[in-house]
XYZ file of C-alpha atoms in Angstrom:
573
model
C 206.603 282.814 127.707
C 206.304 278.711 127.511
C 209.241 278.255 128.065
C 211.961 274.779 129.669
C 213.146 276.427 132.001
C 216.040 274.090 133.504
C 218.320 273.973 136.732
C 221.411 276.342 135.327
C 217.752 278.996 134.345
C 216.616 278.992 136.945
C 220.421 279.241 139.528
C 220.844 282.736 137.590
C 217.318 284.232 138.303
C 218.188 283.920 141.685
C 221.438 285.285 140.675
C 220.416 288.291 138.965
C 217.034 288.470 141.946
C 214.696 288.560 139.056
C 212.904 285.470 141.702
C 213.621 283.552 145.452
C 214.426 280.351 146.148
C 210.772 281.308 147.828
C 209.547 282.183 144.529
C 210.699 278.989 142.755
C 208.646 276.781 145.449
C 205.465 278.551 145.335
C 205.769 278.700 141.593
C 206.260 274.643 141.383
C 204.494 274.245 143.796
C 200.995 275.596 141.263
C 203.184 273.880 138.155
C 202.399 270.518 140.062
C 198.900 270.341 141.064
C 197.310 272.650 138.494
C 199.536 272.439 135.611
C 201.473 274.571 133.294
C 204.958 275.923 132.552
C 207.482 277.431 135.305
C 208.284 280.476 133.471
C 204.579 281.132 132.964
C 203.725 280.986 136.641
C 206.140 282.815 137.989
C 205.415 286.004 134.996
C 201.693 285.032 135.843
C 202.406 285.774 139.722
C 204.528 288.924 138.657
C 207.785 287.535 140.684
C 209.512 288.293 137.005
C 209.104 290.368 133.590
C 208.427 288.515 130.722
C 211.028 290.823 129.222
C 214.182 289.850 131.979
C 212.654 286.731 132.137
C 213.584 286.628 128.430
C 216.901 288.625 128.732
C 217.952 286.154 131.465
C 217.163 283.256 129.245
C 219.498 284.789 126.166
C 222.291 285.690 127.569
C 222.254 282.770 129.770
C 222.255 280.778 126.175
C 223.171 282.452 124.324
C 220.657 282.853 122.222
C 220.386 286.663 121.298
C 216.613 287.905 121.334
C 214.787 289.689 118.371
C 211.370 291.741 118.276
C 209.638 290.436 115.279
C 207.025 293.357 114.989
C 210.533 295.573 113.618
C 211.181 292.813 111.624
C 209.726 291.431 107.526
C 210.597 288.527 106.756
C 209.883 287.676 102.278
C 207.172 285.326 101.100
C 210.353 282.412 99.935
C 211.803 282.722 103.864
C 207.943 281.880 105.208
C 207.070 279.026 103.180
C 209.839 277.037 103.998
C 208.099 275.924 107.146
C 204.760 274.885 107.369
C 202.154 277.224 108.935
C 201.116 274.387 110.696
C 204.294 273.346 112.276
C 205.850 277.745 112.514
C 201.480 278.083 114.799
C 202.162 274.295 116.858
C 205.571 275.164 118.207
C 205.368 278.819 117.735
C 207.713 278.830 114.848
C 208.718 282.351 113.180
C 211.889 281.283 109.488
C 213.008 284.666 110.008
C 216.609 284.373 107.106
C 218.058 281.120 105.589
C 221.326 281.790 103.217
C 222.088 278.185 101.585
C 221.483 275.227 104.116
C 221.622 277.751 106.979
C 217.457 278.381 107.979
C 217.546 281.151 111.035
C 214.096 280.549 113.382
C 212.479 283.113 116.050
C 210.778 280.779 118.798
C 209.708 281.088 121.615
C 210.448 278.733 123.355
C 215.082 277.333 121.546
C 215.041 274.715 124.271
C 212.310 273.139 122.457
C 214.974 269.972 121.679
C 212.135 268.014 120.244
C 210.446 271.127 117.448
C 214.400 271.859 116.818
C 213.924 267.169 115.439
C 211.132 268.278 113.689
C 212.297 271.699 111.544
C 215.461 269.951 110.749
C 213.701 266.889 109.621
C 210.839 269.228 107.508
C 213.201 271.749 106.478
C 216.123 269.176 106.401
C 218.133 271.672 106.874
C 220.741 273.259 109.503
C 219.257 275.091 112.245
C 219.910 278.222 113.527
C 217.355 279.586 116.383
C 217.092 283.120 117.432
C 214.738 284.388 120.655
C 211.131 286.127 120.706
C 208.812 286.905 122.837
C 205.173 285.329 122.507
C 203.305 288.430 122.691
C 205.092 289.115 119.219
C 205.514 286.180 117.954
C 201.516 285.704 118.164
C 201.117 288.561 116.286
C 203.919 288.168 113.642
C 202.165 284.658 112.892
C 198.744 286.797 112.863
C 200.564 289.538 110.766
C 202.031 286.820 108.037
C 199.541 284.729 107.673
C 196.379 287.155 107.890
C 196.864 288.103 104.107
C 197.372 283.815 102.741
C 194.190 284.050 104.825
C 192.197 285.956 103.300
C 193.562 284.877 99.792
C 191.865 281.324 101.523
C 188.759 282.827 101.684
C 188.455 283.777 98.515
C 189.915 281.418 96.213
C 186.664 279.228 98.214
C 184.659 281.880 96.936
C 186.061 281.694 93.642
C 185.587 277.974 93.608
C 181.782 278.229 94.498
C 180.689 280.308 91.548
C 182.536 278.585 88.991
C 181.698 275.589 89.990
C 177.981 277.089 89.998
C 176.114 275.657 93.436
C 172.902 277.127 93.109
C 172.499 278.808 96.423
C 169.187 279.592 98.308
C 168.834 283.420 98.746
C 167.140 283.708 102.153
C 163.869 285.959 99.663
C 163.177 282.129 99.533
C 159.748 280.909 101.693
C 159.866 277.344 100.840
C 163.265 275.470 100.098
C 163.401 271.623 100.950
C 165.551 270.678 103.191
C 166.727 267.818 101.370
C 168.184 271.065 99.315
C 169.225 273.593 101.945
C 171.161 270.161 103.668
C 173.062 269.147 99.918
C 174.004 273.005 100.096
C 175.723 272.961 103.483
C 177.331 269.671 102.446
C 179.225 271.257 99.534
C 183.068 270.890 100.244
C 183.934 275.083 99.456
C 180.825 276.046 102.119
C 182.572 274.134 105.131
C 185.561 275.087 104.709
C 184.335 278.596 103.848
C 182.803 278.350 107.245
C 185.492 276.512 109.255
C 187.601 279.387 107.712
C 186.196 281.816 108.619
C 185.502 280.605 112.706
C 189.441 278.617 112.740
C 190.551 282.749 112.018
C 188.167 283.707 115.232
C 189.577 281.490 116.800
C 193.373 282.529 115.758
C 192.952 286.460 116.632
C 191.408 285.798 119.529
C 188.110 286.746 119.247
C 185.723 286.353 121.284
C 182.243 286.728 119.656
C 181.642 286.688 116.041
C 178.886 288.143 113.996
C 176.924 287.322 110.866
C 174.834 289.325 109.445
C 172.562 289.839 106.126
C 173.274 293.554 104.933
C 170.801 294.871 101.782
C 173.507 293.835 99.062
C 176.359 291.619 101.022
C 176.989 289.461 104.650
C 179.054 291.347 107.214
C 180.717 289.352 109.472
C 182.490 290.843 112.970
C 184.476 288.968 115.371
C 185.382 291.156 118.780
C 188.579 291.782 120.003
C 189.406 292.708 123.484
C 185.694 293.899 123.216
C 185.844 295.904 120.393
C 184.184 294.371 117.319
C 186.262 294.787 113.857
C 184.883 293.661 109.942
C 186.642 290.641 109.138
C 185.046 289.122 105.491
C 182.317 290.451 103.493
C 181.006 288.534 101.560
C 178.554 288.056 98.782
C 175.064 288.013 99.931
C 174.866 285.215 98.196
C 176.987 283.028 99.769
C 175.291 283.886 103.192
C 171.519 281.013 103.984
C 174.595 279.136 103.061
C 176.404 280.063 105.283
C 173.414 281.028 108.276
C 171.954 276.673 107.699
C 175.404 274.948 107.886
C 176.184 276.361 111.299
C 173.174 275.582 112.107
C 173.806 271.909 110.682
C 177.116 272.065 113.292
C 174.617 272.649 115.739
C 171.932 270.841 115.128
C 169.052 273.765 115.151
C 166.372 273.339 111.987
C 167.941 274.129 109.658
C 164.199 274.993 107.258
C 163.335 277.270 110.114
C 163.931 280.968 109.632
C 161.046 282.793 111.465
C 161.899 282.258 114.928
C 165.086 283.130 117.105
C 166.910 279.308 118.209
C 170.040 278.880 120.339
C 172.102 275.623 120.021
C 176.054 274.957 120.801
C 178.864 273.167 119.533
C 182.329 271.976 119.845
C 184.965 272.309 116.743
C 189.248 270.760 116.948
C 191.169 273.692 116.268
C 195.191 272.945 115.947
C 195.160 269.993 118.774
C 192.624 272.610 121.019
C 188.359 272.249 121.615
C 187.001 275.270 121.579
C 183.439 275.205 121.775
C 180.819 277.586 120.096
C 177.612 278.865 121.275
C 175.088 279.771 118.520
C 171.798 282.073 118.323
C 169.783 283.169 115.391
C 166.920 285.937 115.177
C 165.668 286.882 112.000
C 166.293 290.303 111.296
C 164.951 292.752 108.075
C 166.940 290.553 105.073
C 167.403 287.521 106.587
C 168.962 285.663 109.737
C 171.287 287.292 111.355
C 173.851 284.610 113.922
C 176.246 284.804 117.003
C 179.141 283.420 118.255
C 179.967 283.020 121.110
C 183.497 280.987 121.079
C 184.302 279.634 124.662
C 187.551 278.896 125.032
C 188.637 275.480 127.891
C 191.829 276.971 128.624
C 190.695 280.647 129.088
C 188.239 278.834 132.195
C 191.550 277.150 133.841
C 193.132 280.439 134.552
C 194.234 281.563 136.961
C 192.953 284.073 139.255
C 196.804 285.550 139.369
C 196.558 285.925 135.634
C 193.640 288.294 135.184
C 195.390 291.643 136.241
C 193.767 292.290 139.614
C 196.213 294.491 141.471
C 197.704 291.513 144.531
C 195.588 293.027 147.164
C 192.060 292.295 145.144
C 193.010 289.042 144.145
C 194.025 288.654 148.075
C 190.266 289.413 149.339
C 189.029 287.233 146.685
C 190.871 284.367 147.788
C 190.677 284.815 151.328
C 186.045 285.016 151.453
C 186.514 281.472 148.467
C 188.663 279.729 150.003
C 186.744 280.207 153.965
C 184.170 277.540 154.715
C 180.867 278.689 153.998
C 179.592 282.069 153.137
C 178.133 283.264 149.339
C 180.720 285.237 147.129
C 179.174 287.290 143.679
C 180.716 289.087 141.557
C 179.098 291.360 139.176
C 178.830 294.010 135.988
C 177.836 293.887 133.010
C 177.779 292.239 130.076
C 180.654 290.800 129.173
C 182.933 292.198 131.605
C 185.074 288.872 133.016
C 182.188 287.993 135.168
C 182.416 284.242 134.872
C 185.533 283.172 133.284
C 186.659 285.285 137.850
C 184.565 282.410 138.993
C 185.629 279.724 137.271
C 189.584 281.418 138.820
C 187.564 280.969 141.881
C 186.644 278.309 141.296
C 190.511 276.483 140.514
C 191.768 278.249 142.347
C 189.682 276.039 145.783
C 188.993 272.528 143.382
C 190.299 269.536 145.321
C 189.660 266.107 145.014
C 188.420 266.215 148.822
C 185.291 268.704 148.003
C 182.161 267.859 146.424
C 181.794 271.039 143.559
C 178.878 271.354 141.151
C 178.165 274.116 139.751
C 174.662 274.895 138.090
C 174.968 277.664 134.626
C 172.291 278.437 131.628
C 174.089 277.242 129.299
C 177.388 274.958 130.636
C 180.217 277.475 129.564
C 183.458 275.161 130.314
C 183.624 271.581 130.895
C 185.929 271.436 133.998
C 187.736 268.318 134.760
C 186.412 267.160 138.386
C 183.468 268.719 138.504
C 179.872 267.853 138.262
C 178.424 270.372 136.430
C 174.321 271.083 135.243
C 173.099 273.144 133.118
C 169.504 274.546 133.621
C 166.939 273.722 130.967
C 163.841 276.267 131.554
C 161.748 274.253 128.846
C 161.540 270.681 130.937
C 161.331 272.661 134.542
C 165.204 271.839 134.994
C 165.247 276.006 136.305
C 167.585 277.880 138.702
C 166.104 277.240 142.472
C 164.866 274.250 141.576
C 168.010 272.675 140.939
C 169.737 274.416 143.855
C 166.959 272.433 146.332
C 168.260 269.112 144.516
C 172.094 270.314 144.619
C 171.781 270.202 148.815
C 170.585 267.113 149.267
C 173.446 265.451 146.909
C 176.716 266.717 150.405
C 178.052 270.157 148.246
C 181.018 271.999 149.763
C 181.143 274.579 146.794
C 178.371 275.488 144.343
C 178.757 277.721 141.631
C 175.429 279.144 140.444
C 176.516 281.113 136.602
C 173.943 283.842 137.844
C 171.804 284.943 140.056
C 167.906 285.937 138.065
C 164.877 285.864 140.883
C 164.314 286.298 144.203
C 164.095 282.534 143.986
C 166.409 281.591 142.951
C 169.081 283.907 145.535
C 167.043 283.066 148.174
C 167.563 279.384 148.438
C 171.794 281.192 147.727
C 171.900 282.716 150.173
C 169.978 279.374 152.347
C 173.041 277.451 151.210
C 176.006 279.847 152.624
C 173.953 280.666 155.400
C 173.753 276.029 157.050
C 177.653 275.588 155.586
C 177.668 276.036 151.457
C 180.321 277.260 149.962
C 178.198 279.854 147.175
C 179.921 281.375 144.620
C 177.728 283.388 142.078
C 177.228 286.444 139.715
C 175.034 289.542 139.822
C 174.188 291.759 137.385
C 174.650 294.834 139.106
C 177.310 297.868 138.358
C 178.857 298.644 141.247
C 180.168 296.933 144.540
C 177.381 298.920 146.806
C 174.694 298.721 144.267
C 174.365 294.976 144.591
C 173.053 294.907 148.497
C 170.440 297.251 147.473
C 169.680 294.700 144.244
C 169.097 292.065 146.517
C 167.278 293.877 149.142
C 165.068 294.788 145.580
C 164.691 291.107 144.762
C 163.271 291.294 147.734
C 165.639 289.673 150.577
C 165.459 291.553 153.466
C 168.734 293.242 154.495
C 169.969 291.245 158.075
C 169.832 287.471 155.418
C 172.315 290.034 152.981
C 174.313 290.783 156.303
C 174.240 287.247 157.436
C 175.299 285.174 154.007
C 177.212 287.626 151.624
C 181.437 287.382 152.733
C 182.351 289.577 149.335
C 180.821 290.857 147.072
C 182.866 292.420 143.827
C 181.798 294.551 140.944
C 184.385 293.989 137.416
C 185.046 295.519 134.403
C 187.782 295.194 131.547
C 190.175 297.606 130.504
C 191.840 297.641 126.529
C 195.616 296.809 127.143
C 197.667 299.660 125.818
C 200.210 298.344 123.072
C 203.586 298.242 123.702
C 204.710 297.951 120.642
C 203.640 301.956 119.275
C 201.644 303.834 123.138
C 203.454 306.872 123.193
C 204.037 309.003 126.110
C 202.063 313.158 127.257
C 202.131 314.729 130.148
C 198.599 315.717 130.955
C 197.469 319.218 131.922
C 197.040 320.330 135.604
C 193.636 319.985 135.792
C 193.831 316.708 134.695
C 196.396 316.129 137.109
C 194.683 317.347 140.025
C 190.883 315.482 139.360
C 192.463 312.361 138.638
C 194.994 312.197 140.883
C 197.682 311.920 138.065
C 201.211 312.893 141.226
C 203.928 311.245 142.313
C 204.982 311.285 145.132
C 206.771 314.711 145.045
C 203.761 316.081 144.659
C 204.357 316.748 140.657
C 202.269 315.260 137.551
C 202.737 311.605 136.321
C 203.777 311.005 132.940
C 201.295 308.190 131.529
C 200.578 307.117 127.699
C 197.166 306.724 125.249
C 197.503 304.797 122.432
C 198.736 305.113 119.249
C 198.501 302.374 116.535
C 200.342 300.325 114.820
C 200.275 297.039 112.490
C 201.283 295.399 115.555
C 197.106 295.823 116.558
C 196.680 297.059 113.740
C 195.915 301.180 114.031
C 193.920 300.385 117.825
C 196.662 300.930 120.289
C 194.982 298.417 122.071
C 195.954 294.910 122.813
C 195.289 292.518 125.511
C 192.698 293.222 127.562
C 193.366 293.278 131.697
C 190.507 293.322 135.199
C 189.755 295.930 137.004
C 187.992 295.018 140.387
C 186.384 296.158 143.429
C 186.177 294.087 146.465
C 183.688 295.047 149.115
C 183.763 292.451 151.844
C 181.101 292.835 154.583
C 182.664 294.505 157.242
C 180.387 295.380 160.098
C 180.118 298.616 159.045
C 178.759 297.722 156.026
C 176.693 295.307 158.299
C 175.329 297.601 159.438
C 174.400 300.116 157.007
C 172.924 297.768 155.656
C 170.076 296.264 158.311
C 168.808 300.535 158.331
C 168.777 299.914 154.722
C 171.509 302.759 153.972
C 171.685 304.300 150.103
C 174.283 302.891 147.648
C 176.198 306.102 148.030
C 176.332 305.985 151.859
C 177.173 301.777 151.894
C 180.587 302.980 149.545
C 181.619 305.392 150.884
C 182.234 303.251 154.234
C 183.323 300.473 152.312
C 186.431 303.786 150.847
C 186.804 304.205 153.926
C 188.236 301.023 155.173
C 190.133 299.631 152.001
C 188.017 299.238 149.292
C 189.768 300.478 146.157
C 186.995 301.456 143.934
C 187.455 300.942 139.927
C 187.424 303.641 138.919
C 190.972 303.999 141.064
C 191.745 300.351 140.568
C 191.365 301.835 137.108
C 193.396 304.897 137.402
C 196.248 302.610 139.445
C 197.222 300.878 135.782
C 196.828 304.240 133.797
C 199.737 305.344 136.684
C 201.154 302.119 134.199
C 201.065 302.720 131.898
C 198.864 299.878 131.060
C 196.141 301.420 130.059
C 194.578 305.108 128.853
C 193.702 307.601 130.677
C 190.680 307.304 128.372
C 190.297 304.083 128.636
C 189.765 303.684 132.057
C 186.345 306.387 131.387
C 184.874 304.356 129.172
C 184.615 301.466 131.276
C 184.118 303.408 135.125
C 182.289 305.769 136.488
C 183.156 308.592 138.344
C 183.005 307.926 142.605
C 179.457 308.810 144.928
C 181.057 311.386 146.624
C 183.417 313.190 144.588
């Protein structure tokens, strides 16, 4: 919410029993240590909901609340405030009469924003309050048409200027000609527009794909790919070459895969992009991973995990030595969880070193090393060198082979805290994976403190989700009952303008945390099978991914179909 909470509002929240004095002290402590606004921290700690926070503030300050998703703004009103200011201050003009301009704001207490608005518009400003999610969706919705028109205009400029485009069939193109084309203003503008739009739409990946007659540009939003724009095929090579120039790759090499990265500034935020190119039958395909540094500084409490699970992760990370593993398939948020864990224990008194391939996020105060296999700088070799640097905490981006795992385990056994990821589907499955890699069971039992497997679920759009009563068979199979054994009402996606008719908006993490209890260690010594380890872990309190997902279904956060899509059935059921 990023609201500037005054002491008067804090007292009101306490008076309404929305927060306690202890909650405020805890939140202030996090703000002073990690930064961020008090309102965001309170909401992130699940102390108070955004809606309750907004209602209390509106009541105290006399700012009427507004729901932008059900409000229409005409184009003349929209043009009164420049898009840059609208995005920067999270402000949207909604109506004007004479010299009076009514604006929706996420933080109506932001005096600087109000003064800037008055100076820019020369009008009297009347603020109303809107929820942050609602505001972001409205800004995206109202400016999306403008963005599409701007892209079309850029393409028309290229065509009207009769710029010479190169095709993917041209084998021998002088590098000077390619470089000249990539530096043409329309090509630069088109590339920047597509990158900027992806960041604003919260995309995690961009795919630039050559088709037979066109180029397809897709954004991955909330884990699902969406087609964004299809420029003519003749612009494909110019766009690809521009991306290569930005990342320092060889623009003349189109037969071999290449990897690189670059950084640009979008709306005062530094965004890193990791690029990969591969040759395909219709030309070079480009995949871009968007690495937003702000996401790396996220708090463990804001990943969406249940409090009991966040507590287990925190407790394991706060230990002086041992190993904590985060497992799951590619794209399930393992790295984000690792960074959140490091952020939780980061302290000037600790020597924290990371080994990554590549360094995804640059974090202030950390010593981060990027491995380079081509020159012999491997995970295992780097780890051995790091041990001579007197580290307290070591974060290994990924354990891929026995050498890396062997050094990591020995590091955990010799007084270091090691955080890493492993590609397995379940927490119990990680034990089997490590033994298959050649590690003795007693070393696993002695070094590993916690194994956490996680997934990302799409959250239901709060504006259009619809409730329904599941059938008796479904309710019995997935335990969809209340305390009185009555079938619970659950929700499913519907689709609206706010969520681009997908029915979902945003993602939430689910996790299963397996602690190395005496019972689990005994099974590891006996080389037990995965389902046997999982069975005893569940008896000792582990909540599986499927069970965690069902909890989110009962809370109305996601749909049953989404949980079934990303989780597997518990082994013994």
